[in-house]
XYZ file of C-alpha atoms in Angstrom:
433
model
C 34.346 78.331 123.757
C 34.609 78.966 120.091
C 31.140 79.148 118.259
C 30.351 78.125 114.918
C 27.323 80.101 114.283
C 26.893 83.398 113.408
C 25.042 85.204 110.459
C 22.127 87.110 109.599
C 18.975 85.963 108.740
C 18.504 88.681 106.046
C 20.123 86.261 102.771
C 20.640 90.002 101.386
C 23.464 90.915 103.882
C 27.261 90.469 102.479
C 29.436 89.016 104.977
C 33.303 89.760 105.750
C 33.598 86.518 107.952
C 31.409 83.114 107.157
C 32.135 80.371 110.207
C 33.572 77.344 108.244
C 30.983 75.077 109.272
C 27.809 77.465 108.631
C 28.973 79.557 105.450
C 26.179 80.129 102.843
C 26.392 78.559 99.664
C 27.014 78.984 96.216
C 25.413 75.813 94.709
C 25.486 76.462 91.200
C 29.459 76.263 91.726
C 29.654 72.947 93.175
C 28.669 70.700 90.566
C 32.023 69.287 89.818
C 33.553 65.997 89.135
C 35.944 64.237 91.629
C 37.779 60.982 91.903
C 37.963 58.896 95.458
C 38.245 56.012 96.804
C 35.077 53.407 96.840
C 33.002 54.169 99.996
C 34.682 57.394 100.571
C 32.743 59.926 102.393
C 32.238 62.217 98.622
C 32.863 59.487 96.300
C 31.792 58.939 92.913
C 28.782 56.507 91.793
C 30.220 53.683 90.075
C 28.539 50.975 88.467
C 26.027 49.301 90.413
C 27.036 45.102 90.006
C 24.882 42.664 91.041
C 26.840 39.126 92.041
C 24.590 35.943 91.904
C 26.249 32.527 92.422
C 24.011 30.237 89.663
C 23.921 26.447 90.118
C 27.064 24.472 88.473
C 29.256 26.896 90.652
C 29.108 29.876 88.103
C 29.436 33.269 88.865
C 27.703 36.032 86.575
C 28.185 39.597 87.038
C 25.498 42.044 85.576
C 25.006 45.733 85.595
C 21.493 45.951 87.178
C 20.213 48.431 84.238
C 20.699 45.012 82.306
C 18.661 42.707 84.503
C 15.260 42.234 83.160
C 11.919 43.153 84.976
C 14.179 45.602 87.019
C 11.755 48.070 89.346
C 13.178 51.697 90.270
C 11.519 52.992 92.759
C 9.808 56.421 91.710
C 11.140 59.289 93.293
C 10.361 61.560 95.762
C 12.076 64.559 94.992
C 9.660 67.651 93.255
C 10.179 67.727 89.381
C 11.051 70.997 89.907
C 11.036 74.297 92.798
C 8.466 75.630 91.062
C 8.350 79.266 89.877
C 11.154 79.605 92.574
C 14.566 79.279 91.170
C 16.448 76.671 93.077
C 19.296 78.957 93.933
C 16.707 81.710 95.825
C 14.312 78.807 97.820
C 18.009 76.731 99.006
C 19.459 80.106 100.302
C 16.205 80.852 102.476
C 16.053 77.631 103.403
C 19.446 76.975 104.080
C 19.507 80.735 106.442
C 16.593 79.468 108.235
C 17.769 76.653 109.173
C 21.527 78.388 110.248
C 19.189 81.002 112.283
C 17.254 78.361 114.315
C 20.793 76.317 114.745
C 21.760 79.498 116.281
C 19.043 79.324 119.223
C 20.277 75.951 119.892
C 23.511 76.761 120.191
C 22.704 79.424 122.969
C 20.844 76.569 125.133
C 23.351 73.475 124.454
C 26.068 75.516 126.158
C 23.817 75.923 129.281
C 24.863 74.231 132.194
C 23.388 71.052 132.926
C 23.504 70.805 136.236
C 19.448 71.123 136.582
C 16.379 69.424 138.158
C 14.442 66.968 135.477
C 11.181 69.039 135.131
C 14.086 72.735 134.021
C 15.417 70.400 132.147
C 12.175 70.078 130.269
C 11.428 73.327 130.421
C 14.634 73.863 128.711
C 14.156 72.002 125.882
C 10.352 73.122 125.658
C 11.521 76.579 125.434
C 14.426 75.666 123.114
C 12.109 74.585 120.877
C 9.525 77.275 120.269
C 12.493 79.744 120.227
C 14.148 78.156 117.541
C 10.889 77.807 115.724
C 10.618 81.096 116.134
C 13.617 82.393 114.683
C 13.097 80.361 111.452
C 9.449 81.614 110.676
C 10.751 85.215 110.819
C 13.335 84.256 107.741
C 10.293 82.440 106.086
C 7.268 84.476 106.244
C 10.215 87.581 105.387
C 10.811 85.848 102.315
C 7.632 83.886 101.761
C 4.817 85.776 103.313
C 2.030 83.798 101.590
C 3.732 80.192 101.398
C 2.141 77.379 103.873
C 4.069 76.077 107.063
C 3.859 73.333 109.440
C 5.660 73.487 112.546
C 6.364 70.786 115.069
C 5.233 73.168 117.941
C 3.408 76.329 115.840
C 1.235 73.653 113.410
C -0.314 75.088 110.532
C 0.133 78.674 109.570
C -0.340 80.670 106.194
C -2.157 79.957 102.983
C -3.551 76.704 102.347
C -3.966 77.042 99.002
C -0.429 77.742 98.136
C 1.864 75.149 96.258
C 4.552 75.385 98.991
C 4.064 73.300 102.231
C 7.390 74.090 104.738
C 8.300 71.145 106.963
C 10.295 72.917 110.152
C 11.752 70.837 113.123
C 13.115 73.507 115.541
C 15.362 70.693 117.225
C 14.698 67.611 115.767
C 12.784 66.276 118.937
C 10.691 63.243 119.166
C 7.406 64.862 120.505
C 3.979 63.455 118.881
C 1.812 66.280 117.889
C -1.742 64.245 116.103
C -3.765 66.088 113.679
C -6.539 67.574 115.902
C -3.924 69.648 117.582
C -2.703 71.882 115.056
C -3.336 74.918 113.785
C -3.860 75.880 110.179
C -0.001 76.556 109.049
C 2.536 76.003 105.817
C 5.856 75.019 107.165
C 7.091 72.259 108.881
C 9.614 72.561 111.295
C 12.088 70.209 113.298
C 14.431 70.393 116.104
C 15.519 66.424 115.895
C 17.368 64.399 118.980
C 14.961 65.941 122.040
C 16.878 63.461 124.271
C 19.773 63.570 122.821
C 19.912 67.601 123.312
C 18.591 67.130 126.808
C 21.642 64.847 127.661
C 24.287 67.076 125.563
C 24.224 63.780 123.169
C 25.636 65.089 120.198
C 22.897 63.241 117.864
C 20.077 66.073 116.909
C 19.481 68.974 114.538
C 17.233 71.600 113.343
C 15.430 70.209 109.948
C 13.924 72.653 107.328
C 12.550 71.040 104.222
C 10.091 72.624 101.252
C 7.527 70.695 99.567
C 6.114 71.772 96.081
C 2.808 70.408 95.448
C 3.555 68.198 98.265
C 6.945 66.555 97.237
C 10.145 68.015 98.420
C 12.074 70.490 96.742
C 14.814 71.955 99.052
C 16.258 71.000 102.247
C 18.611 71.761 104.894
C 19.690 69.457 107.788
C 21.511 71.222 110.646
C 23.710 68.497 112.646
C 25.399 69.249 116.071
C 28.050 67.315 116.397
C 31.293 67.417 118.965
C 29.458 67.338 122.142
C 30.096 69.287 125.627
C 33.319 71.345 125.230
C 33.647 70.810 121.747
C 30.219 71.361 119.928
C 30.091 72.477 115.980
C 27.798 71.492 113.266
C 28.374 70.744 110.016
C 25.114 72.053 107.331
C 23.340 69.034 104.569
C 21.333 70.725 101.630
C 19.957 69.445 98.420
C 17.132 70.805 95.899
C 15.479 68.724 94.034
C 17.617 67.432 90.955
C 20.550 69.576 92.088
C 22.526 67.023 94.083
C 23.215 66.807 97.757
C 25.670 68.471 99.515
C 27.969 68.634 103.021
C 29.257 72.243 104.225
C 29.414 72.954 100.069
C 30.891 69.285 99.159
C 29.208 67.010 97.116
C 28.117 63.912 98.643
C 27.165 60.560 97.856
C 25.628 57.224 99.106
C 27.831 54.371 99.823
C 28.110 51.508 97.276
C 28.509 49.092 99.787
C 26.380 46.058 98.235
C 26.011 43.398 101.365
C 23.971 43.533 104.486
C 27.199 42.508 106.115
C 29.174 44.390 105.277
C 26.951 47.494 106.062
C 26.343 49.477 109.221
C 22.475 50.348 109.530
C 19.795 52.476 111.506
C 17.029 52.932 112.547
C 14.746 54.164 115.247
C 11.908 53.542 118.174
C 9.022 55.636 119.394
C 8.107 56.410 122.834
C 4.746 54.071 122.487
C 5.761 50.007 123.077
C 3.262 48.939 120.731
C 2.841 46.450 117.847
C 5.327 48.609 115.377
C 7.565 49.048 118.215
C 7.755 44.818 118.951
C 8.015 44.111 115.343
C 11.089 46.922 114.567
C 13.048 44.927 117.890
C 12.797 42.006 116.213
C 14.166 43.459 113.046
C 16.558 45.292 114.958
C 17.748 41.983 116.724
C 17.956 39.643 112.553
C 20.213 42.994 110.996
C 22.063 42.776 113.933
C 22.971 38.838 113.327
C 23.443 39.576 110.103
C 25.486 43.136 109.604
C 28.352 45.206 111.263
C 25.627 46.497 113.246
C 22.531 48.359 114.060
C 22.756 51.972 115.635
C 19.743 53.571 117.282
C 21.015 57.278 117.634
C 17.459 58.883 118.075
C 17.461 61.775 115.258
C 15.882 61.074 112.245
C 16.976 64.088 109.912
C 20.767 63.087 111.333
C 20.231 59.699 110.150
C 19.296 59.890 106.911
C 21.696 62.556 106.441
C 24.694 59.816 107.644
C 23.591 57.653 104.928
C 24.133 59.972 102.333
C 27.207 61.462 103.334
C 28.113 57.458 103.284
C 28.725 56.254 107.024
C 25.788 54.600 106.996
C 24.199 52.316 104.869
C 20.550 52.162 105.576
C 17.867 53.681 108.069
C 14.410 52.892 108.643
C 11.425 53.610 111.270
C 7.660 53.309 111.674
C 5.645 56.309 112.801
C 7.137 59.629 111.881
C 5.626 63.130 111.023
C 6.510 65.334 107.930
C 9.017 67.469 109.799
C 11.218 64.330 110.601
C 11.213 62.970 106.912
C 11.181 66.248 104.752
C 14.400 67.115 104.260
C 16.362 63.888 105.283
C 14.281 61.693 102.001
C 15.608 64.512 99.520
C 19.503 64.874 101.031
C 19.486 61.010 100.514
C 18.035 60.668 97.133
C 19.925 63.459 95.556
C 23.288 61.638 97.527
C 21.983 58.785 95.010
C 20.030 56.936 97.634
C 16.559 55.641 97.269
C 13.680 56.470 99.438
C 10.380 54.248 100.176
C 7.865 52.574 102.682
C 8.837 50.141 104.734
C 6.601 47.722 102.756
C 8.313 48.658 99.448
C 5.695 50.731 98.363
C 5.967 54.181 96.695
C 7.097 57.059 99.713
C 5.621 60.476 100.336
C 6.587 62.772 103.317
C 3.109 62.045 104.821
C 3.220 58.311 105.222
C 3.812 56.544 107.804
C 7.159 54.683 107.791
C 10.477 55.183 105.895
C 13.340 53.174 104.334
C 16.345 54.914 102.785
C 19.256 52.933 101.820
C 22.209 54.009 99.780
C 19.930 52.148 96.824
C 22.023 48.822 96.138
C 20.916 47.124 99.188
C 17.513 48.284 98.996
C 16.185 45.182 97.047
C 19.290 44.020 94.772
C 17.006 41.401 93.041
C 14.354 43.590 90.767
C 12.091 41.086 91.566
C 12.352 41.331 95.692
C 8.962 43.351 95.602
C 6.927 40.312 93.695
C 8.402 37.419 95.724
C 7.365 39.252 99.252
C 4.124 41.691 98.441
C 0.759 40.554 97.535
C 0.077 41.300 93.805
C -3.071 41.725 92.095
C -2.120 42.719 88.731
C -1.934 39.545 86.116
C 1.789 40.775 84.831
C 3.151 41.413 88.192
C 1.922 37.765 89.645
C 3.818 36.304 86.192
C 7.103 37.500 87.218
C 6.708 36.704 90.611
C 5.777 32.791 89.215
C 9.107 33.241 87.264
C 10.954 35.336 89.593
C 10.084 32.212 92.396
C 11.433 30.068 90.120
C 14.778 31.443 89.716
C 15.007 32.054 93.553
C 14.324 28.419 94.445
C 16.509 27.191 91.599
C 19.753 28.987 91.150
C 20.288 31.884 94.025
C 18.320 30.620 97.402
C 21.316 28.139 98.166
C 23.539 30.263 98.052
C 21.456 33.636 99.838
C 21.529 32.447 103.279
C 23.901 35.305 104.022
C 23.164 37.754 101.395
C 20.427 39.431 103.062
C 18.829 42.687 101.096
C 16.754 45.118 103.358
C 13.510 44.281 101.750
C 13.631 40.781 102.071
C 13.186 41.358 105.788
C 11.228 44.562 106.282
C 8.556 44.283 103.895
C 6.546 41.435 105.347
C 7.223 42.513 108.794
C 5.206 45.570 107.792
C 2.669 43.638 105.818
C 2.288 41.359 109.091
C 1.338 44.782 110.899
C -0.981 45.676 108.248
C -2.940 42.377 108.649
C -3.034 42.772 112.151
C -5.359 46.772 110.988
C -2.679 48.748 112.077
C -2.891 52.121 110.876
C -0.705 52.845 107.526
C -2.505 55.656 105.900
C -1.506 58.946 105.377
C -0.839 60.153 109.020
C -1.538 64.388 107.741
C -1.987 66.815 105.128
C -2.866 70.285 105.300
C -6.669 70.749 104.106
C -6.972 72.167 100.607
C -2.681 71.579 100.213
C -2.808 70.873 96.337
C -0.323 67.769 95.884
C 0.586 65.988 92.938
C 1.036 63.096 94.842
């Protein structure tokens, strides 16, 4: 069996043979323009048009930059790397990840013919091995920057500016706050099940916060399954773009509900969240090409922006699962926030990407479903209303944007005092957030 992993996790080392699928990068070369096809998998960002069917059977087309009291959502990318050139923090990054990919690779090939509780073990052991592998390239490189690891917790200096977000395999284990140790990367192995099963949905997830927004990221995906396993490598730093084994990527601009093939994503614990994200599951299912629960958080937010998807979302998630996905999609020209609408950061508690034109195509979605308290924004909800009930309800029944149906839902939860502050950060982390 062929493998598709193989380098050294010294960045320094020249190499007479990159694997296709795992070859380092040269990112300051890839900025270049292309032409394709709408929807295509590296596509261009054209013009974002917004359709709305007024009364009188007239049909106005508008770019959305045009529409007044239009709300972008703030971003969630760093404003910078820091004192860290881009170039140096993706190439660590993007190594570590590659070298913890490697473990994995050495177990998925195992045979599977094995009792429940090895199987387990397995994946246990997987895990902290992988882990492992990618603190070594970290602490090589970045001796005194801060890491949280899904299985090691906290390690290094607390008072440093960069907070490392690792998932070994990205795995859905719940580690709370008590349990971990004082650490500054976090780290992901994402799809536990999925690798258990040979399911080729999971990944090892290595993202970089500065001053606790991200800055770099690198998504490992296995993909292929049993006999036929590769991966394919997502990075992005923050204002450099997004990119796909060295191609540039980009959202779809698919601009209906249903038209659009969405994600999203349970926990373990069958609890309020968990009732109220069925439901949801069950209306976008009515209402799109369909829903796909695939169990790998970094993987999903990766598919929507290389394109195949249009949307994910899911309550309770740590750091290490959000990281480096919310970057890879907002440089692929996504946009990133709460599942109430509200402004993201990688310690909250729930997460919406879209490829940013479903998101909440009227500027005013926000007004018309969120509590306001500020005097302006309760005016242009009053107006905003207005227009709905007069000129584009009638003719929204199947226009659906993500908002309209996800933000209440998790305002519903809120009213019920279910817990949507910020799940974790490191004591003493300095943030800008």
């Amino acid at each position: 069996m062929g493998r598709s992993l193989l380098f050294s996790t010294n960045i320094l080392l020249e190499f007479s043979q990159n694997p296709r699928s795992l070859s380092l990068l040269n990112h300051s070369k890839l900025c270049f323009t292309q032409r394709f096809i709408e929807n295509s998998r590296c596509g261009y960002k054209k013009t974002k048009l917004l359709n709305l069917k007024l009364a009188g059977n007239v049909c106005t087309k508008a770019a959305l930059s045009e529409i007044p009291n239009e709300r972008k959502y703030p971003k969630v990318g760093a404003p910078s790397t820091g004192p860290i050139s881009a170039n140096h923090l993706i190439q660590v990054v993007e190594t570590a990840a590659k070298t913890g990919a490697e473990v994995v690779m050495d177990a998925v090939n195992k045979p599977r013919n094995i009792t429940y509780k090895g199987l387990t073990d397995l994946v246990t052991d997987t895990d902290k091995m992988s882990e492992a592998a990618i603190l070594e390239v970290v602490k090589r490189n970045f001796g005194d920057h801060l890491i949280l690891g899904e299985e090691g917790g906290i390690i290094g200096d607390t008072l440093s500016d960069y907070l490392w977000c690792i998932d070994p395999l990205d795995l859905c284990y719940f580690v709370m706050p008590s349990e971990l140790k004082l650490s500054n990367i976090a780290i992901y192995v994402d799809g536990t099940t999925n690798f258990a099963h040979g399911y080729p949905s999971f990944a090892v997830s290595v993202g970089v916060l500065f001053r606790g927004n991200p800055a770099a990221a690198a998504v490992v995906e296995f993909v292929g399954g049993p006999m036929a396993w590769n991966t394919r490598t997502f990075t992005a730093t923050a204002g450099g773009g997004a990119f796909c084994n060295g191609q540039t990527i980009h959202a779809s601009q698919t601009d209906r509900v249903e038209q659009s093939l969405l994600v999203t994503g349970f926990g373990y614990e069958h609890d309020d969240p968990w009732a109220t994200n069925i439901e949801l599951f069950k209306e976008f299912t009515d209402v799109s090409r369909g829903v796909r629960r695939l169990g790998a958080a970094a993987v999903d937010m990766c598919h929507v922006a290389l394109g195949i998807a249009e949307a994910y979302w899911e309550y309770r998630l740590k750091p290490w699962d959000m990281a480096a996905g919310v970057l890879i999609v907002e440089e692929a020209g996504g946009t990133v926030s709460r599942m109430d609408g509200g402004k993201f950061c990688v310690f909250d508690r729930s997460v919406l990407v879209s490829n940013g034109v479903l998101h909440a195509k009227y500027p005013f979605m926000r007004e018309l479903f969120l509590p306001s308290t500020r005097k302006d924004e309760k005016e242009i909800a009053r107006a905003s209303t207005s227009t709905w009930k007069e000129k584009i309800a009638p003719h929204h029944m199947m226009d659906v944007e993500l908002l309209e149906r996800i933000a209440p839902a998790t305002e519903k939860l809120k009213s019920k005092g279910i817990d949507f502050s910020l799940w974790y950060k490191p004591e003493n982390y300095r943030t800008d957030l």
